[in-house]
Amino acid sequence: FLIMLVVMMQQVKVAPFAPESNRDRFLHVHYMSITNKSWGEGNSSNGPMGIKTALECFKSLKTPEAVTIYTCMVISTPVNLPGQPATGIDLLQTDDTFWRVFDFSFVAGKPYDQATFDAGLPVAVITESVARSLFGTTDVEGREFLLSHAPYRVAGVVKDVSTLADCAYGQVWVPYTSTGMDNDTWNDRHMGMMSCTILAHSRDDFPAIRREAERRKSAYNTLIGKNGWE
């Protein structure tokens, strides 16, 4: 029984299932390390990357099929209808490419697109459970609710997602441009609250993607090295 339990625990970490059906073609970047010449030898800052770093080092890659940038963790956030008590949900903030990389099952509406993301519009994709909790139904495309006291419009509704979906899990997803999270950075904007997932055309492309990422990192280090960073 214990052996079977260990095997099952390992399998759920790697076995593909929606919305992470393409796990065998995923590469992930969750954390980074940066230092500055002024900090002295051996001193560094470690953690998630800022949007600037994510865009320059990973979003710019040409070899992958797609690259999505999203917040490094879900954040418990209140949602409610005006005049109603709030409940906490797990919020994940993403770009529009997120919906190409991960295969969610939409039961109503659709994901937000690039134009909506670029404009930073307050729209959201919510799960069936959240839709029923707020509105009593899943047919809620276009309806509004309050997310941390700010009005958001429902763009789409998806089937509930297991917490075992390490990267895609959430209960509500919004563009990170709608909250200003892309400006939540430090260390000269190099570090922040972002992770990224790279979707390869094929696992055979992994070596080429890693090589291209190394070239992008080297170019980025050369650029920021003018200000003492590396």
Tab-separated table of C-alpha atoms in Angstrom:
chain	number	residue	atom	x	y	z
A	1	PHE	CA	0.000	0.000	0.000
A	2	LEU	CA	2.782	2.433	0.894
A	3	ILE	CA	4.620	1.707	-2.360
A	4	MET	CA	1.403	2.239	-4.325
A	5	LEU	CA	0.793	5.514	-2.458
A	6	VAL	CA	4.297	6.787	-3.245
A	7	VAL	CA	3.868	5.861	-6.935
A	8	MET	CA	0.502	7.637	-7.066
A	9	MET	CA	1.945	10.761	-5.419
A	10	GLN	CA	4.734	10.898	-7.966
A	11	GLN	CA	2.390	10.174	-10.880
A	12	VAL	CA	0.089	13.112	-10.177
A	13	LYS	CA	3.131	15.390	-10.355
A	14	VAL	CA	4.036	14.332	-13.886
A	15	ALA	CA	0.995	12.631	-15.474
A	16	PRO	CA	-0.869	14.845	-17.963
A	17	PHE	CA	-4.431	15.904	-17.161
A	18	ALA	CA	-6.513	18.936	-18.085
A	19	PRO	CA	-5.751	21.790	-17.885
A	20	GLU	CA	-2.133	20.561	-17.895
A	21	SER	CA	-2.558	17.977	-20.637
A	22	ASN	CA	0.697	19.064	-22.298
A	23	ARG	CA	2.925	18.410	-19.297
A	24	ASP	CA	5.288	16.338	-21.427
A	25	ARG	CA	5.984	19.486	-23.495
A	26	PHE	CA	6.323	21.946	-20.594
A	27	LEU	CA	9.406	23.709	-19.301
A	28	HIS	CA	8.974	25.927	-16.241
A	29	VAL	CA	10.864	28.883	-14.841
A	30	HIS	CA	9.743	29.698	-11.305
A	31	TYR	CA	12.719	31.323	-9.596
A	32	MET	CA	15.872	33.259	-10.379
A	33	SER	CA	18.909	34.672	-8.649
A	34	ILE	CA	20.434	38.097	-9.121
A	35	THR	CA	23.340	39.949	-7.584
A	36	ASN	CA	24.955	43.355	-7.812
A	37	LYS	CA	28.610	44.252	-7.651
A	38	SER	CA	27.843	46.728	-4.865
A	39	TRP	CA	26.485	43.941	-2.610
A	40	GLY	CA	29.831	42.231	-2.200
A	41	GLU	CA	30.891	38.701	-3.077
A	42	GLY	CA	28.462	35.912	-2.233
A	43	ASN	CA	25.419	38.141	-1.702
A	44	SER	CA	22.394	37.605	-3.932
A	45	SER	CA	18.627	37.989	-4.103
A	46	ASN	CA	16.612	34.880	-4.922
A	47	GLY	CA	12.964	34.469	-5.850
A	48	PRO	CA	10.418	35.015	-8.639
A	49	MET	CA	11.269	37.241	-11.589
A	50	GLY	CA	9.934	40.643	-12.561
A	51	ILE	CA	7.956	41.118	-15.743
A	52	LYS	CA	10.926	42.857	-17.369
A	53	THR	CA	13.123	39.783	-16.898
A	54	ALA	CA	10.356	37.393	-17.972
A	55	LEU	CA	9.743	39.323	-21.188
A	56	GLU	CA	13.391	39.728	-22.143
A	57	CYS	CA	14.635	36.244	-21.242
A	58	PHE	CA	11.670	33.981	-21.975
A	59	LYS	CA	8.728	35.634	-23.741
A	60	SER	CA	11.145	36.613	-26.511
A	61	LEU	CA	12.081	32.997	-27.268
A	62	LYS	CA	11.423	31.911	-30.858
A	63	THR	CA	11.877	28.136	-30.605
A	64	PRO	CA	8.848	27.270	-28.383
A	65	GLU	CA	5.257	27.066	-29.521
A	66	ALA	CA	4.209	29.521	-26.809
A	67	VAL	CA	5.407	31.126	-23.574
A	68	THR	CA	3.041	32.312	-20.854
A	69	ILE	CA	3.796	34.594	-17.920
A	70	TYR	CA	1.696	34.457	-14.761
A	71	THR	CA	1.996	35.149	-11.041
A	72	CYS	CA	4.116	32.692	-9.099
A	73	MET	CA	1.305	31.703	-6.721
A	74	VAL	CA	-2.401	32.037	-6.132
A	75	ILE	CA	-3.467	34.722	-3.688
A	76	SER	CA	-6.556	34.432	-1.486
A	77	THR	CA	-8.780	37.310	-2.578
A	78	PRO	CA	-12.341	38.337	-1.582
A	79	VAL	CA	-15.150	38.216	-4.157
A	80	ASN	CA	-18.784	39.176	-3.785
A	81	LEU	CA	-21.756	40.877	-5.374
A	82	PRO	CA	-22.590	44.426	-4.265
A	83	GLY	CA	-24.312	44.349	-0.900
A	84	GLN	CA	-23.459	40.688	-0.322
A	85	PRO	CA	-20.859	39.220	2.078
A	86	ALA	CA	-17.493	38.376	0.546
A	87	THR	CA	-15.912	34.952	0.274
A	88	GLY	CA	-12.269	34.112	-0.363
A	89	ILE	CA	-11.118	32.588	-3.642
A	90	ASP	CA	-7.722	31.613	-5.045
A	91	LEU	CA	-6.711	34.230	-7.626
A	92	LEU	CA	-4.109	33.708	-10.354
A	93	GLN	CA	-3.035	36.592	-12.594
A	94	THR	CA	-1.966	35.729	-16.143
A	95	ASP	CA	-1.315	36.943	-19.654
A	96	ASP	CA	-3.537	36.025	-22.606
A	97	THR	CA	-1.146	33.292	-23.809
A	98	PHE	CA	-1.969	31.365	-20.632
A	99	TRP	CA	-5.137	30.108	-22.339
A	100	ARG	CA	-3.138	28.676	-25.255
A	101	VAL	CA	-0.632	26.855	-23.076
A	102	PHE	CA	-3.169	25.335	-20.672
A	103	ASP	CA	-6.286	23.523	-21.934
A	104	PHE	CA	-9.207	24.612	-19.763
A	105	SER	CA	-12.737	23.335	-20.401
A	106	PHE	CA	-15.025	26.320	-20.917
A	107	VAL	CA	-18.691	25.840	-20.088
A	108	ALA	CA	-19.613	29.464	-20.866
A	109	GLY	CA	-17.941	32.433	-22.525
A	110	LYS	CA	-14.290	32.451	-23.533
A	111	PRO	CA	-10.846	33.512	-22.271
A	112	TYR	CA	-9.648	37.101	-22.435
A	113	ASP	CA	-7.658	37.902	-25.571
A	114	GLN	CA	-4.509	39.927	-26.245
A	115	ALA	CA	-6.358	43.193	-26.875
A	116	THR	CA	-8.132	42.870	-23.523
A	117	PHE	CA	-4.883	41.952	-21.795
A	118	ASP	CA	-2.929	44.806	-23.400
A	119	ALA	CA	-5.632	47.276	-22.369
A	120	GLY	CA	-5.614	45.972	-18.790
A	121	LEU	CA	-9.385	45.605	-18.764
A	122	PRO	CA	-11.008	44.242	-15.576
A	123	VAL	CA	-12.290	40.904	-16.856
A	124	ALA	CA	-12.099	37.455	-15.309
A	125	VAL	CA	-12.441	33.770	-15.993
A	126	ILE	CA	-14.071	31.972	-13.065
A	127	THR	CA	-14.783	28.357	-12.159
A	128	GLU	CA	-18.222	26.762	-12.111
A	129	SER	CA	-18.140	26.657	-8.304
A	130	VAL	CA	-17.392	30.368	-8.024
A	131	ALA	CA	-20.093	31.166	-10.594
A	132	ARG	CA	-22.698	29.189	-8.660
A	133	SER	CA	-21.585	30.690	-5.352
A	134	LEU	CA	-21.908	34.248	-6.690
A	135	PHE	CA	-24.793	34.000	-9.145
A	136	GLY	CA	-26.493	30.643	-8.555
A	137	THR	CA	-25.793	29.570	-12.155
A	138	THR	CA	-22.918	29.090	-14.607
A	139	ASP	CA	-24.561	31.093	-17.392
A	140	VAL	CA	-22.924	34.328	-16.274
A	141	GLU	CA	-20.886	35.621	-19.221
A	142	GLY	CA	-20.862	39.430	-19.117
A	143	ARG	CA	-22.128	39.722	-15.542
A	144	GLU	CA	-20.187	41.752	-12.988
A	145	PHE	CA	-18.887	40.973	-9.522
A	146	LEU	CA	-16.482	42.591	-7.090
A	147	LEU	CA	-12.938	41.288	-6.858
A	148	SER	CA	-11.203	42.796	-3.843
A	149	HIS	CA	-13.874	45.553	-3.995
A	150	ALA	CA	-13.152	46.379	-7.675
A	151	PRO	CA	-15.753	45.609	-10.379
A	152	TYR	CA	-14.820	42.819	-12.800
A	153	ARG	CA	-16.791	41.399	-15.727
A	154	VAL	CA	-17.003	37.632	-16.314
A	155	ALA	CA	-15.415	36.708	-19.656
A	156	GLY	CA	-15.822	32.966	-19.254
A	157	VAL	CA	-16.560	30.073	-16.929
A	158	VAL	CA	-14.445	26.899	-16.743
A	159	LYS	CA	-14.787	23.563	-15.042
A	160	ASP	CA	-13.255	23.425	-11.574
A	161	VAL	CA	-9.515	22.770	-11.523
A	162	SER	CA	-7.720	20.362	-9.205
A	163	THR	CA	-5.153	21.813	-6.824
A	164	LEU	CA	-2.827	19.131	-8.223
A	165	ALA	CA	-2.494	21.309	-11.339
A	166	ASP	CA	0.563	23.040	-9.927
A	167	CYS	CA	0.810	25.836	-12.501
A	168	ALA	CA	-2.703	26.280	-13.871
A	169	TYR	CA	-4.718	25.992	-10.645
A	170	GLY	CA	-6.935	28.839	-9.562
A	171	GLN	CA	-10.569	29.681	-8.963
A	172	VAL	CA	-10.476	33.078	-10.650
A	173	TRP	CA	-8.017	34.216	-13.329
A	174	VAL	CA	-7.524	37.846	-14.393
A	175	PRO	CA	-5.039	39.753	-16.581
A	176	TYR	CA	-2.130	40.867	-14.434
A	177	THR	CA	-2.270	44.151	-16.346
A	178	SER	CA	-5.671	44.831	-14.738
A	179	THR	CA	-4.243	44.887	-11.212
A	180	GLY	CA	-0.861	46.534	-11.698
A	181	MET	CA	0.919	43.362	-10.592
A	182	ASP	CA	3.375	43.844	-13.467
A	183	ASN	CA	4.649	46.902	-11.552
A	184	ASP	CA	5.166	44.948	-8.316
A	185	THR	CA	8.944	44.636	-8.729
A	186	TRP	CA	12.203	45.298	-6.939
A	187	ASN	CA	15.959	45.232	-7.599
A	188	ASP	CA	15.660	47.694	-10.476
A	189	ARG	CA	12.542	45.844	-11.766
A	190	HIS	CA	14.477	42.624	-12.403
A	191	MET	CA	12.687	40.663	-9.685
A	192	GLY	CA	8.988	40.496	-8.964
A	193	MET	CA	6.116	38.049	-8.677
A	194	MET	CA	6.180	36.259	-12.039
A	195	SER	CA	6.741	32.709	-13.253
A	196	CYS	CA	6.558	31.374	-16.774
A	197	THR	CA	5.763	28.128	-18.543
A	198	ILE	CA	7.236	27.316	-21.935
A	199	LEU	CA	5.264	25.062	-24.286
A	200	ALA	CA	7.501	23.242	-26.765
A	201	HIS	CA	6.317	21.932	-30.111
A	202	SER	CA	7.950	18.662	-29.091
A	203	ARG	CA	10.100	17.322	-26.259
A	204	ASP	CA	12.805	17.007	-28.890
A	205	ASP	CA	12.982	20.819	-28.869
A	206	PHE	CA	13.966	21.015	-25.193
A	207	PRO	CA	17.745	21.219	-25.840
A	208	ALA	CA	17.274	23.959	-28.448
A	209	ILE	CA	14.955	25.907	-26.135
A	210	ARG	CA	17.466	25.694	-23.299
A	211	ARG	CA	20.267	26.870	-25.579
A	212	GLU	CA	18.201	29.805	-26.823
A	213	ALA	CA	17.237	30.684	-23.234
A	214	GLU	CA	20.921	30.670	-22.248
A	215	ARG	CA	21.697	33.048	-25.119
A	216	ARG	CA	18.868	35.354	-24.060
A	217	LYS	CA	20.077	35.267	-20.452
A	218	SER	CA	23.616	36.121	-21.509
A	219	ALA	CA	22.384	39.038	-23.618
A	220	TYR	CA	20.227	40.253	-20.732
A	221	ASN	CA	23.133	39.987	-18.289
A	222	THR	CA	25.277	42.022	-20.655
A	223	LEU	CA	22.585	44.689	-20.855
A	224	ILE	CA	21.922	44.990	-17.125
A	225	GLY	CA	25.600	44.530	-16.280
A	226	LYS	CA	26.136	48.173	-17.212
A	227	ASN	CA	24.382	48.992	-13.924
A	228	GLY	CA	26.275	46.422	-11.895
A	229	TRP	CA	23.724	43.580	-12.078
A	230	GLU	CA	24.364	39.988	-13.014
